[in-house]
Short mmCIF file of C-alpha atoms and ligand atoms in Angstrom, two decimals:
data_model
loop_
_atom_site.label_atom_id
_atom_site.label_comp_id
_atom_site.label_asym_id
_atom_site.label_seq_id
_atom_site.Cartn_x
_atom_site.Cartn_y
_atom_site.Cartn_z
CA MET A 1 -6.19 14.35 8.07
CA ILE A 2 -5.89 11.30 10.31
CA LYS A 3 -3.47 11.42 13.21
CA PHE A 4 -2.60 8.51 15.48
CA GLU A 5 -0.89 9.73 18.65
CA ASN A 6 0.81 7.34 21.07
CA ILE A 7 -1.68 4.58 20.34
CA ASP A 8 -1.64 1.43 22.44
CA LYS A 9 -4.15 -1.37 22.12
CA THR A 10 -4.36 -4.46 24.28
CA TYR A 11 -6.87 -7.25 23.79
CA ILE A 12 -7.70 -9.78 26.48
CA LYS A 13 -7.97 -13.24 24.97
CA ASN A 14 -8.49 -16.33 27.16
CA LYS A 15 -7.38 -14.25 30.16
CA GLN A 16 -4.14 -13.43 28.32
CA GLN A 17 -3.15 -10.01 27.13
CA VAL A 18 -2.41 -9.47 23.44
CA HIS A 19 -0.51 -6.23 22.92
CA ALA A 20 -1.79 -5.53 19.39
CA LEU A 21 -0.55 -1.93 19.00
CA LYS A 22 2.46 -0.35 20.68
CA ASP A 23 3.01 3.39 20.73
CA ILE A 24 1.85 4.11 17.18
CA ASN A 25 2.43 7.61 15.83
CA LEU A 26 1.35 8.26 12.25
CA THR A 27 -0.08 11.10 10.22
CA VAL A 28 -2.17 10.58 7.10
CA ASP A 29 -2.60 13.83 5.18
CA GLN A 30 -5.66 14.90 3.23
CA GLY A 31 -5.49 13.36 -0.26
CA ASP A 32 -2.94 10.66 0.65
CA ILE A 33 -3.19 7.08 -0.44
CA PHE A 34 -1.47 5.75 2.66
CA GLY A 35 -0.50 2.09 2.81
CA LEU A 36 -0.02 0.00 5.95
CA ILE A 37 1.97 -3.13 5.25
CA GLY A 38 3.04 -5.99 7.50
CA TRP A 39 2.88 -9.74 7.97
CA SER A 40 -0.18 -11.40 9.43
CA GLY A 41 -0.83 -10.38 13.04
CA ALA A 42 1.21 -7.15 12.80
CA GLY A 43 -1.76 -5.06 13.95
CA LYS A 44 -2.80 -3.50 10.63
CA SER A 45 -6.52 -4.22 10.88
CA THR A 46 -6.62 -3.15 14.50
CA LEU A 47 -5.04 0.19 13.57
CA ILE A 48 -7.28 0.92 10.59
CA ARG A 49 -10.40 -0.03 12.56
CA LEU A 50 -9.63 2.69 15.11
CA VAL A 51 -10.48 5.27 12.46
CA ASN A 52 -14.12 4.26 12.14
CA GLN A 53 -14.31 3.26 15.80
CA LEU A 54 -14.81 -0.45 15.17
CA GLU A 55 -12.03 -0.61 17.78
CA LYS A 56 -11.11 1.77 20.56
CA PRO A 57 -7.52 2.42 21.66
CA SER A 58 -6.48 1.32 25.17
CA SER A 59 -4.56 4.59 25.34
CA GLY A 60 -3.58 7.36 22.96
CA THR A 61 -5.56 9.56 20.63
CA VAL A 62 -6.96 9.28 17.13
CA LEU A 63 -7.66 12.64 15.53
CA VAL A 64 -9.66 12.97 12.32
CA ASP A 65 -9.61 16.46 10.84
CA GLY A 66 -8.42 17.71 14.20
CA ILE A 67 -11.30 16.12 16.12
CA ASN A 68 -10.44 13.74 18.95
CA LEU A 69 -12.46 10.55 18.46
CA ASN A 70 -12.33 9.78 22.20
CA ARG A 71 -14.51 12.79 22.87
CA LEU A 72 -17.34 12.55 20.34
CA SER A 73 -20.95 13.01 21.42
CA ALA A 74 -23.54 10.56 20.00
CA VAL A 75 -24.58 13.08 17.32
CA GLU A 76 -20.96 13.78 16.36
CA GLN A 77 -20.28 10.05 16.21
CA ARG A 78 -23.03 9.54 13.62
CA LYS A 79 -21.68 12.42 11.57
CA HIS A 80 -18.16 11.03 11.85
CA LYS A 81 -19.21 7.53 10.69
CA LYS A 82 -20.94 9.04 7.66
CA ASN A 83 -17.65 10.66 6.72
CA ILE A 84 -15.79 7.33 6.58
CA GLY A 85 -16.32 4.45 4.18
CA MET A 86 -14.74 1.01 4.45
CA ILE A 87 -14.18 -1.93 2.12
CA PHE A 88 -13.14 -5.44 3.09
CA GLN A 89 -11.30 -8.47 1.72
CA HIS A 90 -14.47 -10.57 1.57
CA PHE A 91 -16.68 -7.69 0.46
CA ASN A 92 -19.25 -8.09 3.32
CA LEU A 93 -22.27 -7.72 1.00
CA LEU A 94 -25.73 -8.85 2.03
CA GLU A 95 -26.39 -11.96 -0.07
CA THR A 96 -30.19 -11.66 0.12
CA LYS A 97 -30.20 -8.06 -1.19
CA THR A 98 -29.64 -6.99 -4.78
CA VAL A 99 -26.67 -4.89 -5.86
CA GLY A 100 -28.86 -1.77 -5.88
CA GLN A 101 -30.22 -2.53 -2.40
CA ASN A 102 -26.73 -3.20 -1.01
CA ILE A 103 -25.50 0.16 -2.26
CA ALA A 104 -28.63 1.93 -0.97
CA LEU A 105 -28.30 0.51 2.54
CA PRO A 106 -26.25 3.31 4.17
CA LEU A 107 -28.68 5.89 2.76
CA ILE A 108 -31.73 3.97 4.03
CA LEU A 109 -30.12 3.92 7.49
CA GLN A 110 -29.78 7.70 7.24
CA ASN A 111 -33.48 8.06 6.30
CA VAL A 112 -32.67 9.68 2.98
CA ASP A 113 -35.68 10.31 0.74
CA ARG A 114 -36.52 7.36 -1.60
CA THR A 115 -36.31 9.32 -4.85
CA GLU A 116 -32.93 10.72 -3.84
CA ILE A 117 -31.69 7.23 -2.93
CA GLU A 118 -32.75 5.96 -6.35
CA GLN A 119 -30.92 8.80 -8.12
CA ARG A 120 -27.74 8.47 -6.08
CA VAL A 121 -27.61 4.67 -6.43
CA ASP A 122 -28.05 4.93 -10.22
CA ALA A 123 -25.31 7.54 -10.48
CA MET A 124 -23.03 5.37 -8.36
CA LEU A 125 -23.73 2.26 -10.46
CA ASP A 126 -22.80 4.28 -13.48
CA TYR A 127 -19.56 5.41 -11.83
CA ILE A 128 -18.45 1.86 -10.99
CA ASP A 129 -19.59 0.57 -14.38
CA LEU A 130 -22.17 -1.91 -13.05
CA LYS A 131 -25.46 -0.40 -14.22
CA ALA A 132 -26.51 -3.69 -15.81
CA LYS A 133 -26.13 -5.55 -12.51
CA LYS A 134 -28.45 -3.38 -10.41
CA ASP A 135 -30.98 -6.18 -9.85
CA SER A 136 -28.48 -9.05 -9.60
CA TYR A 137 -27.58 -10.67 -6.28
CA PRO A 138 -23.98 -10.78 -4.98
CA GLY A 139 -23.90 -14.55 -5.63
CA GLN A 140 -24.25 -13.80 -9.34
CA LEU A 141 -21.19 -11.51 -9.46
CA SER A 142 -17.45 -12.09 -9.92
CA GLY A 143 -15.05 -11.13 -7.13
CA GLY A 144 -14.06 -7.91 -8.88
CA GLN A 145 -17.70 -6.94 -9.42
CA LYS A 146 -18.46 -7.66 -5.75
CA GLN A 147 -15.64 -5.37 -4.68
CA ARG A 148 -16.95 -2.65 -6.99
CA VAL A 149 -20.28 -2.93 -5.19
CA GLY A 150 -18.41 -2.77 -1.87
CA ILE A 151 -16.70 0.40 -3.05
CA ALA A 152 -20.01 1.89 -4.23
CA ARG A 153 -21.64 1.15 -0.88
CA ALA A 154 -18.70 2.76 0.92
CA LEU A 155 -18.83 5.89 -1.25
CA ILE A 156 -22.59 6.41 -1.38
CA THR A 157 -22.54 8.60 1.75
CA GLN A 158 -19.87 10.80 0.12
CA PRO A 159 -17.19 10.21 2.77
CA SER A 160 -13.88 12.06 2.79
CA ILE A 161 -11.97 8.99 4.01
CA LEU A 162 -11.98 5.46 2.58
CA LEU A 163 -10.53 2.58 4.62
CA CYS A 164 -9.52 -0.55 2.70
CA ASP A 165 -8.62 -3.70 4.61
CA GLU A 166 -6.94 -6.16 2.22
CA ALA A 167 -9.47 -5.09 -0.42
CA THR A 168 -7.70 -6.89 -3.26
CA SER A 169 -6.32 -9.93 -1.42
CA ALA A 170 -9.11 -12.25 -2.64
CA LEU A 171 -8.77 -11.15 -6.27
CA ASP A 172 -6.64 -12.35 -9.18
CA PRO A 173 -3.81 -10.05 -10.39
CA GLN A 174 -5.74 -8.62 -13.33
CA THR A 175 -8.83 -7.84 -11.25
CA THR A 176 -6.59 -6.44 -8.51
CA LEU A 177 -5.18 -3.98 -11.06
CA SER A 178 -8.64 -2.82 -12.11
CA ILE A 179 -9.74 -2.29 -8.49
CA LEU A 180 -6.51 -0.40 -7.69
CA LYS A 181 -7.09 1.76 -10.76
CA LEU A 182 -10.59 2.53 -9.53
CA LEU A 183 -9.29 3.45 -6.06
CA LYS A 184 -6.72 5.78 -7.61
CA GLN A 185 -9.43 7.38 -9.71
CA ILE A 186 -11.63 7.88 -6.64
CA ASN A 187 -8.74 9.46 -4.74
CA HIS A 188 -7.96 11.74 -7.64
CA GLU A 189 -11.44 12.73 -8.80
CA GLN A 190 -13.19 12.94 -5.45
CA ASN A 191 -10.22 13.97 -3.32
CA ILE A 192 -10.88 11.11 -0.92
CA THR A 193 -8.09 10.19 1.48
CA ILE A 194 -7.42 6.45 1.36
CA LEU A 195 -5.90 4.43 4.19
CA LEU A 196 -5.26 0.91 3.03
CA VAL A 197 -3.96 -2.26 4.60
CA THR A 198 -2.13 -4.88 2.59
CA HIS A 199 0.56 -7.51 2.83
CA GLU A 200 1.49 -7.02 -0.83
CA MET A 201 4.21 -4.51 -1.68
CA GLU A 202 2.91 -4.51 -5.28
CA VAL A 203 -0.24 -2.80 -4.03
CA ILE A 204 1.84 -0.17 -2.22
CA SER A 205 4.00 0.48 -5.28
CA SER A 206 0.97 0.69 -7.58
CA ILE A 207 -1.12 3.30 -5.82
CA CYS A 208 0.25 4.61 -2.52
CA ASN A 209 2.19 7.82 -2.01
CA LYS A 210 3.13 7.01 1.61
CA VAL A 211 3.68 3.80 3.50
CA ALA A 212 4.20 2.55 7.05
CA VAL A 213 5.65 -0.88 7.72
CA MET A 214 4.28 -2.64 10.78
CA GLU A 215 5.71 -5.51 12.78
CA GLN A 216 4.46 -6.94 16.06
CA GLY A 217 2.25 -3.99 16.82
CA GLN A 218 4.82 -1.34 16.00
CA VAL A 219 5.53 0.92 13.06
CA ILE A 220 9.12 0.01 12.22
CA GLU A 221 9.55 2.32 9.25
CA GLN A 222 7.52 4.97 7.46
CA GLY A 223 7.97 7.50 4.70
CA SER A 224 7.15 8.32 1.12
CA VAL A 225 6.82 5.25 -1.09
CA LEU A 226 9.82 6.39 -3.08
CA GLU A 227 11.97 6.77 0.06
CA ILE A 228 10.99 3.35 1.36
CA PHE A 229 11.63 1.67 -1.99
CA SER A 230 14.91 3.41 -2.66
CA THR A 231 16.39 3.30 0.86
CA PRO A 232 14.70 0.65 2.99
CA LYS A 233 16.43 0.42 6.38
CA HIS A 234 14.76 -2.29 8.42
CA ASN A 235 15.24 -5.94 7.37
CA THR A 236 11.50 -6.55 7.14
CA THR A 237 11.11 -3.50 4.90
CA LYS A 238 13.96 -4.76 2.71
CA LYS A 239 12.16 -8.10 2.35
CA PHE A 240 8.93 -6.38 1.32
CA VAL A 241 10.75 -4.14 -1.16
CA SER A 242 12.57 -7.13 -2.66
CA THR A 243 9.23 -8.76 -3.53
CA VAL A 244 8.77 -5.96 -6.07
CA LEU A 245 12.32 -5.03 -7.03
CA ASN A 246 13.91 -8.49 -7.14
CA ALA A 247 16.78 -7.46 -4.90
CA GLU A 248 18.51 -10.79 -5.23
CA ILE A 249 20.30 -12.40 -8.12
CA PRO A 250 18.39 -15.45 -9.36
CA GLU A 251 20.07 -18.72 -8.25
CA ARG A 252 20.40 -19.92 -11.83
CA ILE A 253 22.51 -16.90 -12.76
CA LEU A 254 24.75 -17.35 -9.72
CA GLU A 255 25.27 -21.03 -10.55
CA SER A 256 26.24 -20.27 -14.12
CA LEU A 257 28.96 -17.73 -13.23
CA VAL A 258 32.26 -18.69 -14.77
CA CYS A 259 34.60 -16.27 -13.03
CA GLN A 260 34.58 -15.13 -9.43
CA HIS A 261 35.02 -11.37 -9.83
CA ASP A 262 33.30 -9.17 -7.29
CA ILE A 263 29.61 -8.61 -7.77
CA TYR A 264 28.09 -5.19 -7.17
CA ARG A 265 24.49 -4.19 -6.94
CA LEU A 266 23.93 -0.83 -8.61
CA GLU A 267 20.82 1.15 -7.82
CA PHE A 268 19.63 3.80 -10.20
CA LEU A 269 17.07 6.40 -9.25
CA GLY A 270 15.35 9.02 -11.37
CA ASP A 271 17.78 10.72 -13.75
CA SER A 272 20.51 8.21 -13.10
CA ALA A 273 18.16 5.49 -14.37
CA ARG A 274 17.61 7.31 -17.63
CA GLU A 275 21.14 8.28 -18.51
CA PRO A 276 23.36 5.69 -20.19
CA ILE A 277 25.88 5.67 -17.36
CA ILE A 278 26.95 2.05 -17.77
CA ASN A 279 27.55 2.68 -21.44
CA GLU A 280 29.75 5.68 -20.62
CA LEU A 281 31.69 3.58 -18.14
CA ILE A 282 32.26 0.85 -20.71
CA LEU A 283 33.50 3.46 -23.22
CA LYS A 284 36.08 4.64 -20.70
CA GLN A 285 37.65 1.16 -20.92
CA LEU A 286 38.78 1.29 -17.30
CA VAL A 287 37.32 -2.05 -16.30
CA LYS A 288 35.37 -4.98 -17.73
CA ILE A 289 31.71 -5.10 -16.84
CA ASN A 290 29.61 -8.22 -16.97
CA ILE A 291 25.92 -7.42 -16.51
CA LEU A 292 24.29 -10.33 -14.67
CA PHE A 293 20.75 -9.25 -13.97
CA GLY A 294 18.71 -6.09 -13.78
CA ASN A 295 15.26 -4.62 -13.67
CA MET A 296 13.50 -1.27 -13.74
CA ARG A 297 10.30 -0.17 -12.06
CA GLU A 298 8.39 3.06 -11.94
CA ILE A 299 7.56 3.93 -8.34
CA SER A 300 5.58 7.11 -7.62
CA GLY A 301 6.39 8.39 -11.09
CA VAL A 302 10.16 7.91 -10.66
CA VAL A 303 12.13 5.19 -12.40
CA LEU A 304 13.96 2.94 -9.97
CA GLY A 305 16.36 0.37 -11.31
CA SER A 306 18.73 -2.18 -9.93
CA MET A 307 21.43 -4.04 -11.75
CA PHE A 308 23.89 -6.70 -10.66
CA VAL A 309 27.25 -6.50 -12.37
CA GLN A 310 30.62 -8.18 -12.09
CA ILE A 311 33.47 -5.71 -12.38
CA SER A 312 36.98 -6.85 -13.17
CA GLY A 313 40.23 -4.96 -13.62
CA GLU A 314 43.09 -3.40 -11.64
CA ASP A 315 42.15 -2.32 -8.10
CA ASP A 316 42.73 1.37 -8.91
CA ALA A 317 40.63 1.12 -12.05
CA ILE A 318 37.78 -0.54 -10.14
CA GLU A 319 37.93 2.25 -7.54
CA GLU A 320 37.82 4.85 -10.30
CA ALA A 321 34.89 3.10 -11.98
CA LEU A 322 32.93 2.93 -8.73
CA SER A 323 33.52 6.58 -7.95
CA PHE A 324 32.42 7.50 -11.49
CA LEU A 325 29.15 5.64 -10.86
CA LYS A 326 28.68 7.30 -7.45
CA GLN A 327 29.29 10.75 -8.93
CA ASN A 328 26.48 10.01 -11.35
CA GLY A 329 24.00 9.24 -8.60
CA VAL A 330 24.26 5.45 -8.64
CA ARG A 331 24.10 3.72 -5.23
CA ILE A 332 26.46 0.79 -4.93
CA GLU A 333 26.48 -2.25 -2.68
CA ARG A 334 29.10 -4.96 -2.86
CA GLU A 335 27.33 -8.30 -2.94
CA VAL A 336 29.75 -11.23 -3.04
CA ALA A 337 33.49 -11.06 -2.48
N1 LIG B 401 -10.79 -9.16 18.77
C1 LIG B 401 -9.60 -9.61 19.14
N2 LIG B 401 -9.43 -10.24 20.32
C2 LIG B 401 -8.21 -10.67 20.71
N3 LIG B 401 -7.08 -10.52 19.99
C3 LIG B 401 -7.20 -9.90 18.81
C4 LIG B 401 -8.45 -9.41 18.31
N4 LIG B 401 -8.24 -8.84 17.10
C5 LIG B 401 -6.93 -8.97 16.85
N5 LIG B 401 -6.29 -9.60 17.87
C6 LIG B 401 -4.85 -9.90 17.95
O1 LIG B 401 -4.14 -8.68 17.74
C7 LIG B 401 -2.98 -8.88 16.92
C8 LIG B 401 -3.08 -7.99 15.69
O2 LIG B 401 -4.18 -8.44 14.91
P1 LIG B 401 -4.65 -7.73 13.55
O3 LIG B 401 -5.89 -8.42 13.12
O4 LIG B 401 -4.72 -6.26 13.77
O5 LIG B 401 -3.43 -8.08 12.60
P2 LIG B 401 -3.28 -7.88 11.02
O6 LIG B 401 -1.98 -7.20 10.80
O7 LIG B 401 -4.50 -7.24 10.47
O8 LIG B 401 -3.16 -9.39 10.51
P3 LIG B 401 -3.73 -10.06 9.14
O9 LIG B 401 -2.74 -9.67 8.06
O10 LIG B 401 -3.68 -11.52 9.43
O11 LIG B 401 -5.11 -9.56 8.89
C9 LIG B 401 -2.96 -10.37 16.62
O12 LIG B 401 -2.10 -10.98 17.54
C10 LIG B 401 -4.39 -10.82 16.84
O13 LIG B 401 -4.44 -12.16 17.24
MG1 LIG B 402 -5.96 -7.85 9.14
#
């Protein structure tokens, strides 16, 4: 478990103070894939780097498995670092070392026996599916392969926590998916807690179970991924969610509207997304429904859908139709009068 308590961090840059983190309180539970999302400069990297002590807080406490990182002895610090792996956007591999040597590096630094290093590196290469590249140099690998090596190097010391700072931001969408799949597999099979930083809500929706949204050094919203996607509160969170859920009607559809009836945004969650509620409503013949645009996504194993509809009819009938939808678990927002 990682716990940030009342964390503040101030940098001094050109004699000016940069208040990078402001009163951060977060808990990452064992086994979580916890996502930190925010625009550039929000403080994400600073926060994640506190966990492996690449940065120190100006005030506040970081606890890892109940141990206060401010109070570690030198011996405890070494043990702590061994327990935490990290991967980076630009992979940070040593270009003059082979894939095998890059992965072996943390073990060499720990004076592990050469035969054991050989065995563990081979097993790791097997795990990340890069056995054939053992003697290649990073310059001979694709971005996705480089990140696999980065992951292998991070995992070779068998840490219980993996930190990922924009680990897929330099990769194309297909390669991103394969790396995210690997991270999910690692979390699942090896019970490794993952704390990841991203500015892409797609990454959060693909693999995280919890998320915190950061802005200007603060956590402005946090919760389960499903909660944040289904009921985002802060404007910034809504913007991030809309990048995945298309929370706006495409301009072209708005332009082509022939009649000006009210538009409603209907949100379906879980069971309500599966049941043919709109069909039932149409069969009631209370109102006319014009479906403008809709989409469905699976988030954390739950189907989340949104649909924009125009509803026309007598006022009473519209009221009745809306309350029918609400009774069936549909959330409704009126879009355009
Ligand atoms: N070593 C440093 N010295 C001075 N200021 C810093 C340092 N590192 C970060 N900052 C400042 O702290 C703030 C937060 O930076 P941080 O790198 O944590 O943001 P981020 O959310 O990771 O952004 P990005 O998405 O661009 O990586 C920024 O204003 C940044 O300029
Ligand atoms: Mg960063």
